[in-house]
Coordinates of C-alpha atoms and ligand atoms in Angstrom, one line a residue:
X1 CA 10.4 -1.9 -5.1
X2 CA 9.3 -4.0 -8.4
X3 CA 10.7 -7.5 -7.5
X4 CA 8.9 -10.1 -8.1
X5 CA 6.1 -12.5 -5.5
X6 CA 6.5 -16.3 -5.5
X7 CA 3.8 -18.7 -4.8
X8 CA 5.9 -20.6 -1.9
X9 CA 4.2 -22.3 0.9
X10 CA 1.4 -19.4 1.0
X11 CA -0.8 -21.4 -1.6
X12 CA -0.5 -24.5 0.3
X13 CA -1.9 -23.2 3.6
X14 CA -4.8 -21.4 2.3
X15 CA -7.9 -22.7 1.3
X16 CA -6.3 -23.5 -2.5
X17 CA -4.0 -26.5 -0.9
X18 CA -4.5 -29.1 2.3
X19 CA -8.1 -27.8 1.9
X20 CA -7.6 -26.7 6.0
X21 CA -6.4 -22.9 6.5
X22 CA -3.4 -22.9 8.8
X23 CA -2.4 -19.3 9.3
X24 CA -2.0 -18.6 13.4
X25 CA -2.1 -15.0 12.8
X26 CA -3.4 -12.9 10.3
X27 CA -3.4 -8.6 9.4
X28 CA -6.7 -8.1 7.4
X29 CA -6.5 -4.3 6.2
X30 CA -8.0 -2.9 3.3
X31 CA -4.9 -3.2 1.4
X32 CA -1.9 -5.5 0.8
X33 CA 1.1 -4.1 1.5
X34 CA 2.1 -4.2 -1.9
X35 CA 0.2 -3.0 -4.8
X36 CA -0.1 -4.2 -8.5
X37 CA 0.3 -2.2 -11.1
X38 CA 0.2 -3.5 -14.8
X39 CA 2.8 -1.8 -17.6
X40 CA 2.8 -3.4 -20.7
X41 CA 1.2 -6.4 -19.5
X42 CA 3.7 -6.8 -17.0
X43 CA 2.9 -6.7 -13.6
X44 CA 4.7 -4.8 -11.1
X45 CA 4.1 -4.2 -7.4
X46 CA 5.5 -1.2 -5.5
X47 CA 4.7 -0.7 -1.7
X48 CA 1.5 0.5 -0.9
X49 CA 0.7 3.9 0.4
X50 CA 0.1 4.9 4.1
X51 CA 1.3 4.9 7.4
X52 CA -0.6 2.1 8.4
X53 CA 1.3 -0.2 5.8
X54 CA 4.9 1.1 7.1
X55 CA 3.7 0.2 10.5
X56 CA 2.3 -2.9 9.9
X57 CA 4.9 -4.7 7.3
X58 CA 7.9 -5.2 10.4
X59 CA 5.1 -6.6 12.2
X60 CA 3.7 -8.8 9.8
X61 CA 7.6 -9.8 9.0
X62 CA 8.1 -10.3 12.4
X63 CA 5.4 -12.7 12.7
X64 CA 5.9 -14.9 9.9
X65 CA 1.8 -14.1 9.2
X66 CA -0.7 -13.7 6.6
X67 CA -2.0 -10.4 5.3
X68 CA -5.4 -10.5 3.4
X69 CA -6.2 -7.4 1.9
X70 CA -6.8 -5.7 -1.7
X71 CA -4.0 -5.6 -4.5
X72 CA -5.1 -1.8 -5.8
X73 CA -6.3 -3.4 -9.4
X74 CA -9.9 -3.7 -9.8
X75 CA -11.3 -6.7 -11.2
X76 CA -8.5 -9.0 -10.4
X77 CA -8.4 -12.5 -9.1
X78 CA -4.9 -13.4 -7.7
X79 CA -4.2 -16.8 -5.5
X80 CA -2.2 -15.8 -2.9
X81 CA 1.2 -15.6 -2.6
X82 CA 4.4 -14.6 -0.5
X83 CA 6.3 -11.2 -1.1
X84 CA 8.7 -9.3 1.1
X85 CA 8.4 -12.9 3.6
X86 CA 4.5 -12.0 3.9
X87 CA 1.8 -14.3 2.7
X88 CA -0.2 -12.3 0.5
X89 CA -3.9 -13.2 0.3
X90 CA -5.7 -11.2 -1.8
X91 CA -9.2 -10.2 -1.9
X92 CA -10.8 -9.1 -5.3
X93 CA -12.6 -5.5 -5.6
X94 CA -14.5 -4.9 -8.6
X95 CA -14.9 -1.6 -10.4
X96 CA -17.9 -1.2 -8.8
X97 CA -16.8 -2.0 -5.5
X98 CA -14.3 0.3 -5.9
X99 CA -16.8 3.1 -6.9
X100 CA -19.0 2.6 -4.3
X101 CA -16.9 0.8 -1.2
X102 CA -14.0 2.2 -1.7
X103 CA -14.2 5.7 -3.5
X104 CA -18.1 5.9 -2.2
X105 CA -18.6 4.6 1.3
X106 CA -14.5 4.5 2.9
X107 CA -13.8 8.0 1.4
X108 CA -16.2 10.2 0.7
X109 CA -18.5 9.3 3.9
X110 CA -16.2 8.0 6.3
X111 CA -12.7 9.7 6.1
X112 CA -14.8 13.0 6.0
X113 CA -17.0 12.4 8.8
X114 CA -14.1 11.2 11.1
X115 CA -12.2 13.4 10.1
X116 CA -14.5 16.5 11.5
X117 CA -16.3 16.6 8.4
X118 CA -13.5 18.9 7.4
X119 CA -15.4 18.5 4.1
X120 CA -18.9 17.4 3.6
X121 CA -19.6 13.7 4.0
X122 CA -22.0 12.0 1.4
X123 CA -24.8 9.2 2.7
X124 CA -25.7 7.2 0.0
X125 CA -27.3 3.7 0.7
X126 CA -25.7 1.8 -2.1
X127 CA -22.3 2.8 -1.4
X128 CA -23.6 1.2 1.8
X129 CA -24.3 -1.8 0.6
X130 CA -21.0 -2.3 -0.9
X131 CA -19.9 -1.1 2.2
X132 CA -21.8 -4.2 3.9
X133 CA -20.6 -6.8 0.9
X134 CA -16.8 -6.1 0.8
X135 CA -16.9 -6.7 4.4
X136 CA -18.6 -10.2 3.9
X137 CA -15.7 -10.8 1.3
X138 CA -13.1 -9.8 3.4
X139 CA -14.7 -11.7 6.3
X140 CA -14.9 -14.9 4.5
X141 CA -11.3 -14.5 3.3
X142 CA -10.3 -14.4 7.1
X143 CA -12.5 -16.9 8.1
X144 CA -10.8 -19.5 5.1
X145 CA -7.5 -18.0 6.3
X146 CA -6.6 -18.5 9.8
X147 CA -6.2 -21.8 12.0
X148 CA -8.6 -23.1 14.7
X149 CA -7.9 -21.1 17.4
X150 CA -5.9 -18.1 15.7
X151 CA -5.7 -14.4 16.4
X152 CA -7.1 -11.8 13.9
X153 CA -6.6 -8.0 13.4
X154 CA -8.4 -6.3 11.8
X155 CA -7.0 -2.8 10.6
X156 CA -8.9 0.4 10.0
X157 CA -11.9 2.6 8.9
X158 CA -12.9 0.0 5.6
X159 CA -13.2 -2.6 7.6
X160 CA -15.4 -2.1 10.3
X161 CA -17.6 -4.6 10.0
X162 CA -15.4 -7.3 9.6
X163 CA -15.3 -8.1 13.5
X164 CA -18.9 -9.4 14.2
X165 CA -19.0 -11.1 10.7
X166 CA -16.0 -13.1 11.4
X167 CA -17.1 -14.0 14.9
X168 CA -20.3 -15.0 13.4
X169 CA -18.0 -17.8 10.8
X170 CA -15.9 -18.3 13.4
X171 CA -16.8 -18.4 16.7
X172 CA -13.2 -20.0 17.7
X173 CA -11.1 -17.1 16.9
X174 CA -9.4 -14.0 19.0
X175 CA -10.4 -11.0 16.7
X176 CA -8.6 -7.6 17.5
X177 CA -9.5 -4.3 15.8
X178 CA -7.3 -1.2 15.4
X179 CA -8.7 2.3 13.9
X180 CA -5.7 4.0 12.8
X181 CA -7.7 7.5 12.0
X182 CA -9.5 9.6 14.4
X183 CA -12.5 8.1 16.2
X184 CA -15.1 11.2 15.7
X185 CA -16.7 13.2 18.6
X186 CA -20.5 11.8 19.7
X187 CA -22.3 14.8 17.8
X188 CA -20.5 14.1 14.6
X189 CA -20.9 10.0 14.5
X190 CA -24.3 10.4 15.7
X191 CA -25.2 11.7 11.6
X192 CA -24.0 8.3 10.4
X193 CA -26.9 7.0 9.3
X194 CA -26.0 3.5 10.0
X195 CA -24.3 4.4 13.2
X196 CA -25.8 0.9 15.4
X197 CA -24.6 -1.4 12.2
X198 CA -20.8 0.0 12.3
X199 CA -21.2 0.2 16.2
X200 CA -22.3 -3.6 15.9
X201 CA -20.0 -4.6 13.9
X202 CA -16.9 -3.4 16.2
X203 CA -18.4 -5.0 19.1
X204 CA -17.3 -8.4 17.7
X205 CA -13.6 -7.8 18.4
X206 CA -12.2 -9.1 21.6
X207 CA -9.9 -5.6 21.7
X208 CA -10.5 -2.3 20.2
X209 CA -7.8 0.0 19.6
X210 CA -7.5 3.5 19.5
X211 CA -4.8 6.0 18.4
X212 CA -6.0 8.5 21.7
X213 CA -8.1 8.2 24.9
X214 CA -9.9 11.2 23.9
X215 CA -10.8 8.2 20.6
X216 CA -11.3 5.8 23.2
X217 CA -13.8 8.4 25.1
X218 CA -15.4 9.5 21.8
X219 CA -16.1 5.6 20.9
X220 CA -17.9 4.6 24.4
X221 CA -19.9 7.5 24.7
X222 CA -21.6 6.5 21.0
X223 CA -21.7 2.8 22.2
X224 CA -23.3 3.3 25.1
X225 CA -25.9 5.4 23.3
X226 CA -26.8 3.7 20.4
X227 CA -25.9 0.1 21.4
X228 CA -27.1 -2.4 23.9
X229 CA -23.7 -3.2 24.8
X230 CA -22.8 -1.8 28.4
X231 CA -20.2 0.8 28.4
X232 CA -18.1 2.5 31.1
X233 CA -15.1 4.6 31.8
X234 CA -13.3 2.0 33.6
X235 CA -13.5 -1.7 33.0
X236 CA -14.5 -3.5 29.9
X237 CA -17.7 -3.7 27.8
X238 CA -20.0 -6.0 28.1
X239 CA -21.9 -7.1 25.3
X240 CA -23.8 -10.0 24.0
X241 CA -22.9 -11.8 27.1
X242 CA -18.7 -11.3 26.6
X243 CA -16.5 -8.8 28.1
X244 CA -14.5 -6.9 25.6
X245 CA -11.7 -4.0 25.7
X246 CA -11.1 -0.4 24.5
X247 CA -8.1 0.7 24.6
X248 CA -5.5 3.9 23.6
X249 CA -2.3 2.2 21.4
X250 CA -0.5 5.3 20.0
X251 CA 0.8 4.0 17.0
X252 CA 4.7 4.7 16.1
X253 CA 7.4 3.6 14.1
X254 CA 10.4 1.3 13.8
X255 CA 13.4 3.9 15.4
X256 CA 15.8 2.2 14.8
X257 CA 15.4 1.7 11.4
X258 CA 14.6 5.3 10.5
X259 CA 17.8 6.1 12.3
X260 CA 20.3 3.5 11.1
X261 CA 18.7 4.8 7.7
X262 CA 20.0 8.3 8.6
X263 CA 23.2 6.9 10.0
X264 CA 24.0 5.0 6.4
X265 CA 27.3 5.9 4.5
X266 CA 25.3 6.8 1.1
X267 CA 22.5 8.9 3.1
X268 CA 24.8 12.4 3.8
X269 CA 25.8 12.6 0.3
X270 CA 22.7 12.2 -1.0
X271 CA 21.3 15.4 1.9
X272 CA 24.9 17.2 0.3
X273 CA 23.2 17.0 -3.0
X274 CA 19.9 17.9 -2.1
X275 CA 21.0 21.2 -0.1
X276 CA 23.5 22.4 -3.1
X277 CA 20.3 21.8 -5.5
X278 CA 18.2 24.1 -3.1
X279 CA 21.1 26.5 -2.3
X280 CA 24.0 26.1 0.9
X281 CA 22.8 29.0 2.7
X282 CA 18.7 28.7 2.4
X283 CA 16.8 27.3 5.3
X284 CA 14.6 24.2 4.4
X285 CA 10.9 24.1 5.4
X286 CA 10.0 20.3 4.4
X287 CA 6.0 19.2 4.4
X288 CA 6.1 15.3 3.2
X289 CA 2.3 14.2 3.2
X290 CA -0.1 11.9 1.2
X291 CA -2.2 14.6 -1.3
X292 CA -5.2 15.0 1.0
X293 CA -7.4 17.0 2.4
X294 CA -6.9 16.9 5.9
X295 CA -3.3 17.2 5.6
X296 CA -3.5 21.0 6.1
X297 CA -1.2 21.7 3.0
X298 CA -2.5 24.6 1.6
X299 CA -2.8 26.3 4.7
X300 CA 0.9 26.0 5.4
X301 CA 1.7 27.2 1.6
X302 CA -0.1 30.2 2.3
X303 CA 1.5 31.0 5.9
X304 CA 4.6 30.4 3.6
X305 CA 3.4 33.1 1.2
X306 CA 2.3 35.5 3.5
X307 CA 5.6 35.2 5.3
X308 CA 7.3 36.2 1.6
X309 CA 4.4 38.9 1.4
X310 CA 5.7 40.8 4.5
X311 CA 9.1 40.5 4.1
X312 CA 9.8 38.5 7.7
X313 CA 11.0 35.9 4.8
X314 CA 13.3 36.5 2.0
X315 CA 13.0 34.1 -0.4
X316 CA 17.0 33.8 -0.8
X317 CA 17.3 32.6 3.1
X318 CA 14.3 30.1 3.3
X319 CA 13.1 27.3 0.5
X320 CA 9.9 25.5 0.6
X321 CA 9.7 21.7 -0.2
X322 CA 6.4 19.9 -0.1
X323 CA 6.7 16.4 -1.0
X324 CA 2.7 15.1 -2.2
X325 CA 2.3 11.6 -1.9
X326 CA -0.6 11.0 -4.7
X327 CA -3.6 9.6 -3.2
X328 CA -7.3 9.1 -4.3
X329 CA -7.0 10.6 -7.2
X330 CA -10.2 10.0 -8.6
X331 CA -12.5 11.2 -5.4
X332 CA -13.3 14.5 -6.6
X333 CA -12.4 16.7 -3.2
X334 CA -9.1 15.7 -3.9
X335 CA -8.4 16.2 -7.0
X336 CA -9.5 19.9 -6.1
X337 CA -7.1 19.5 -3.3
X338 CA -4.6 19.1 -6.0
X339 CA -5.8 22.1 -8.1
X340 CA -5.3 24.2 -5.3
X341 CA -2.4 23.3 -4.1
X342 CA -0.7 23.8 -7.5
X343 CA -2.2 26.4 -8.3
X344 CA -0.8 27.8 -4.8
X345 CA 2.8 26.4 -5.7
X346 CA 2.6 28.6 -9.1
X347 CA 1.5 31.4 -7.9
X348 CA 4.5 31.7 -5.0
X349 CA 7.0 30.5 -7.5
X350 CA 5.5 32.9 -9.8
X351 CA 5.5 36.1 -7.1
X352 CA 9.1 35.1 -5.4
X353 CA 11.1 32.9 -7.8
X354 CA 14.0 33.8 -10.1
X355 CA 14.8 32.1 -13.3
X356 CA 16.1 28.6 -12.2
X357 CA 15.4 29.8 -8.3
X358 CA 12.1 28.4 -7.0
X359 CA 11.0 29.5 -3.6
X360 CA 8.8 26.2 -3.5
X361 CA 10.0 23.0 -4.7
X362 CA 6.8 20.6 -5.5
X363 CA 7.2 17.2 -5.6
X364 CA 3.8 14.9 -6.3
X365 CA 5.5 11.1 -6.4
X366 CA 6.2 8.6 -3.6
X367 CA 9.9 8.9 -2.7
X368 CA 12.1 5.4 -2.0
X369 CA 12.7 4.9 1.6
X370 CA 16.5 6.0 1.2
X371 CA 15.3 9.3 -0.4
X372 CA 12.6 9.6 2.4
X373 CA 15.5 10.1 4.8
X374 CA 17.3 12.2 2.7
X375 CA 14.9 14.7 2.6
X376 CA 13.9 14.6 6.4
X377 CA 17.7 14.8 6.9
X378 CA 17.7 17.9 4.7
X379 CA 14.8 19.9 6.2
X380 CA 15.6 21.8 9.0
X381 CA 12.1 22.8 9.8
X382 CA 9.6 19.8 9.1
X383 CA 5.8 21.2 9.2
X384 CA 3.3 18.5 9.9
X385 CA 0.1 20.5 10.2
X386 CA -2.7 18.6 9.7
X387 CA -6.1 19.7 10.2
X388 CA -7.3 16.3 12.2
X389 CA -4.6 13.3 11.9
X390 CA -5.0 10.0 14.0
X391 CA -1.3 9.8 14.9
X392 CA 0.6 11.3 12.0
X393 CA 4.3 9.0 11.6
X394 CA 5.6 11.1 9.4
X395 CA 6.6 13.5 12.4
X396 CA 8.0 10.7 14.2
X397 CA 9.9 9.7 11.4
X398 CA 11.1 13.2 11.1
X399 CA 12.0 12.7 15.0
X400 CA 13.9 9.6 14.2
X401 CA 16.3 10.4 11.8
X402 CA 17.5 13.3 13.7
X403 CA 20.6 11.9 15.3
X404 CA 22.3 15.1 15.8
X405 CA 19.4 16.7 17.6
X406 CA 19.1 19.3 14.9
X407 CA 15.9 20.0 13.2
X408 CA 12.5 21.8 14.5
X409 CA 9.5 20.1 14.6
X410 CA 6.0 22.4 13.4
X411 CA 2.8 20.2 14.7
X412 CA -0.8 20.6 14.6
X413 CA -2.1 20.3 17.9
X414 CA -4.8 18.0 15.6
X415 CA -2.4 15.3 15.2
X416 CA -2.6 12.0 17.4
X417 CA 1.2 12.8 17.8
X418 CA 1.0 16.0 19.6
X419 CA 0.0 14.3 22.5
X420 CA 3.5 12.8 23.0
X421 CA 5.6 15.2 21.3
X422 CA 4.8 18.2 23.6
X423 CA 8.3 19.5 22.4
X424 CA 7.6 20.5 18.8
X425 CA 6.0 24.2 18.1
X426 CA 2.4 23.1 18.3
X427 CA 0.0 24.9 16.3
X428 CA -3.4 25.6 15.3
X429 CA -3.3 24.4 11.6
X430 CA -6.2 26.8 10.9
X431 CA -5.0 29.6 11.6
X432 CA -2.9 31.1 9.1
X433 CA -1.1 33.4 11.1
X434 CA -0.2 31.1 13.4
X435 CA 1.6 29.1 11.0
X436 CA 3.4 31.8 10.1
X437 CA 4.6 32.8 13.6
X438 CA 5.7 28.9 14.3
X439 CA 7.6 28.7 11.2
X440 CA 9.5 32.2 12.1
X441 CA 10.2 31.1 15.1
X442 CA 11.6 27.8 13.9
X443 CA 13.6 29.9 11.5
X444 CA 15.0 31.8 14.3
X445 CA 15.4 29.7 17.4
X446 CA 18.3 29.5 19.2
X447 CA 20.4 26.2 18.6
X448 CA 20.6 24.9 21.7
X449 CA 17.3 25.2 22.8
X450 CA 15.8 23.4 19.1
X451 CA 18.1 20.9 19.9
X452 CA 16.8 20.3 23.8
X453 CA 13.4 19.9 22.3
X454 CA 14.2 17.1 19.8
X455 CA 16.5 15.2 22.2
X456 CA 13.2 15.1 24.5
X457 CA 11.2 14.0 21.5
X458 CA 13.5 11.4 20.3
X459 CA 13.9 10.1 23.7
X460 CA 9.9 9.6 23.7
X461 CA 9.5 8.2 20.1
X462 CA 12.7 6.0 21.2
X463 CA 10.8 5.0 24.1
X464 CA 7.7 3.6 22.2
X465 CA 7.9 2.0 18.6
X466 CA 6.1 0.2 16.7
X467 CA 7.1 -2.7 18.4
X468 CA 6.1 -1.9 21.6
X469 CA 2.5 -0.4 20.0
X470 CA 2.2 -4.2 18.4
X471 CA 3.3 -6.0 21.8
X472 CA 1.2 -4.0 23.8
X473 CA -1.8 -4.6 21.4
X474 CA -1.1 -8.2 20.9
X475 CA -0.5 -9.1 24.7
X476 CA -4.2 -8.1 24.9
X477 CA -5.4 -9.6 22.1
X478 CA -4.0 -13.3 22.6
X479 CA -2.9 -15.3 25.6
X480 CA 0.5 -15.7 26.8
X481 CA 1.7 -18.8 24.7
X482 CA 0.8 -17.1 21.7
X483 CA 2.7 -14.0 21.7
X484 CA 6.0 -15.3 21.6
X485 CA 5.3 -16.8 17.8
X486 CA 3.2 -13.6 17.2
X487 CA 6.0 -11.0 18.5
X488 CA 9.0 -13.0 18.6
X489 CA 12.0 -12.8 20.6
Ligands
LIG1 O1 -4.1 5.5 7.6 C1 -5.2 5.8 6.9 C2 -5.3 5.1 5.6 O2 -6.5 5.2 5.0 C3 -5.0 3.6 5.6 O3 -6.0 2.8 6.0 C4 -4.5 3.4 4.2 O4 -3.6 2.3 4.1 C5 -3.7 4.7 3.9 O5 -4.4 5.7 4.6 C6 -3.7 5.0 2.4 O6 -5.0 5.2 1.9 P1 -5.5 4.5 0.6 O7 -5.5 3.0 0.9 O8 -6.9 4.9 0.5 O9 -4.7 4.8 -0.5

């Protein structure tokens, strides 16, 4: 996507027009959902990265809102403006912020720790304090942003500060807050060394949301040790003299789009092509995931390779593909990740491959939603093995564009996902030999079971979208009279 934003009525009802912000509801995330790129001086915006931004744009759509967030260039100062029927407010990150906030503080101290320090968190008090200052920033933003008596939410791990500074500007507002990755377990959180401030900061939403109650669980044990706030099991918490909620929203996706996708005239051509490319008679094992380290993919590369090493696999009846979403490139754990992983790809290719044969196909770019489909459509084992995931939508998607109940489904019992889709071959994404055994029996199983096990799971990803994980969270948030403009229909 490379069209271009207009200015429309966005300017006018921020702070830049009327002087009085008028925005009912407004998504505050670290990003927008577009990002700028420059090329020759021309500016270009593509859709940003992230689950959280393909769950979040039909809502946003949906409620004819405001998004205020960061454009992905450093150093800019944009006035806001409307793209894909979203008013666009962006919020400026410096090259230092984006050292220390962004790079420092969001992903090299936070995504490791929640994500079971599956590498080695760094504390380091300035990336703190930029940390503490983007939040200000953002929280200003909101507060110049939304209408007397509007409805915030706030999205995600960079942001979790935002709550209680915005209640402090603005008293008047509903504020909801939803973490979209995994809320650690008490012994890991407790080595945050500013573990009261980010607790402190959350307890200014109204609503809390998690992706899992075992989130939920994590997140009141911490509060009710290292807060003043009074937290139980049942009921809400009750801090500086207001009740607020903590909730489990599983995230999911928009079905029916994902499936009507699937169901397009252009889409089993383009699945036609792809399986001649890879050759008719091979089994596809597909991984689609953003290039990171909790992903699990070099685990699953070398279950592949040990699968070729013994022979259970021959590389002319099964093909890799792993489709690497490029991500963070310039935090150094994963740019290793990277190094590893094609180092992995080479070596496979190397071991198993003909001349103009690969047994892994490697693909680092982000594919266009009608390619996305495509290449679900063409894998007929999808592995989403992440070592710790909140949710995970790219196995739902997978789920979703399944109309013919074909397809097996390889998940990390780590995921947020797994705890709905009991039906896919769960796994332990450590263990190596595990993989192995789940992809064999994918390989192998009998047709009419596989397809009994992704009728069940399309039935429950059917059963909850993204609409109903927006409705649910919004029907807490706001009062009745609201949600109808929020959610329509
Ligand atoms: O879902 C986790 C998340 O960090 C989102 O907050 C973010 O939009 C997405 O992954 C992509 O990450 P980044 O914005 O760092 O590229």
């Amino acid at each position: 996507m490379t069209s271009a934003p207009t200015k429309s009525s966005t300017e006018r009802r921020t702070r830049s027009g009327a002087g009085q912000p008028s925005w009912p509801f407004v998504i505050v995330a670290n990003r927008l959902p577009v990002s700028l790129t420059r090329r020759k001086g021309e500016k270009h915006w593509t859709t940003s990265p992230g689950g959280l931004v393909s769950a979040l744009t039909p809502i946003a759509q949906r409620a004819h809102g405001a998004w205020v967030g960061w454009s992905g260039s450093v150093d800019d100062r944009l006035e806001p403006f409307e793209h894909d029927a979203i008013a666009q407010v962006p919020v400026t990150i410096s090259r230092q912020d984006h050292h220390d906030f962004y790079q420092g503080f969001c992903n090299r101290t936070l995504w490791p720790l929640y994500h079971d320090a599956v590498q080695n968190p760094e504390y380091h008090r300035h990336w703190w304090r930029s940390y503490v200052a983007v939040n200000e920033r953002f929280a200003r933003m909101v507060a110049e942003t939304v209408q007397a008596d509007g409805a915030v939410w706030v999205q995600d791990y960079q942001l979790q500060l935002v709550p209680a500074l915005l209640r402090a500007l603005r008293p008047d507002l509903r504020i909801g807050f939803f973490l979209h990755i995994p809320f650690p377990p008490a012994e890991l959180f407790a080595r945050l060394p500013w573990r009261r401030q980010v607790l402190e900061g959350l307890l200014g939403a109204d609503v809390i949301g998690f992706q899992t109650e075992r989130n939920r669980g994590n997140f009141l044990r911490v509060v009710g040790q290292y807060t003043r706030a009074q937290a139980s099991d049942a009921g809400p918490i009750r801090h500086d003299g207001r009740r607020l909620q903590a909730a489990a929203y599983p995230i999911s996706i928009d079905f029916e789009l994902y499936e009507s996708v699937a169901l397009a005239p252009d889409t089993e051509p383009r699945v036609e092509r792809l399986r001649q490319r890879l050759g008719s008679s091979r089994k596809v094992i597909l991984g689609i995931d953003r290039l990171d380290y909790t992903k699990g993919i070099d685990h699953r590369l070398r279950a592949f390779h040990e699968l070729l090493l013994s022979g259970l696999v021959k590389p002319s009846d099964a093909v890799m593909v792993q489709v690497a979403v490029p991500s963070r490139e310039r935090v150094a754990e994963y740019a290793e990740l990277r190094r590893r992983v094609e180092e992995l790809v080479g070596q496979i290719n190397g071991e198993f491959g003909e001349v103009g044969v690969a047994v892994v196909h490697y693909v680092r770019r982000n594919l266009t939603p009608e390619n996305l489909v495509a290449m679900y459509r063409t894998g007929d084992v999808m592995m989403v093995t992440p070592l710790c995931d909140g949710m995970n939508l790219v196995a739902k998607e997978y789920v979703a564009t399944r109309f013919d109940n074909s397809g097996t489904l390889v998940l990390s019992e780590f995921a947020g996902a797994a705890e709905e889709l009991t039906d896919a071959l769960l796994v332990n994404p450590h263990d190596v030999d595990g993989i192995g055994a789940a992809i064999l029996s994918a390989l192998t199983m009998d047709p009419v079971e596989a397809a009994g096990r992704m009728a069940k799971m399309r039935a429950i990803v059917r059963g909850h979208t993204v609409h109903d994980w927006a409705r649910s969270f919004v029907a807490d948030l706001v009062p009745a009279r609201q949600r109808r403009s929020i959610l329509g229909g």
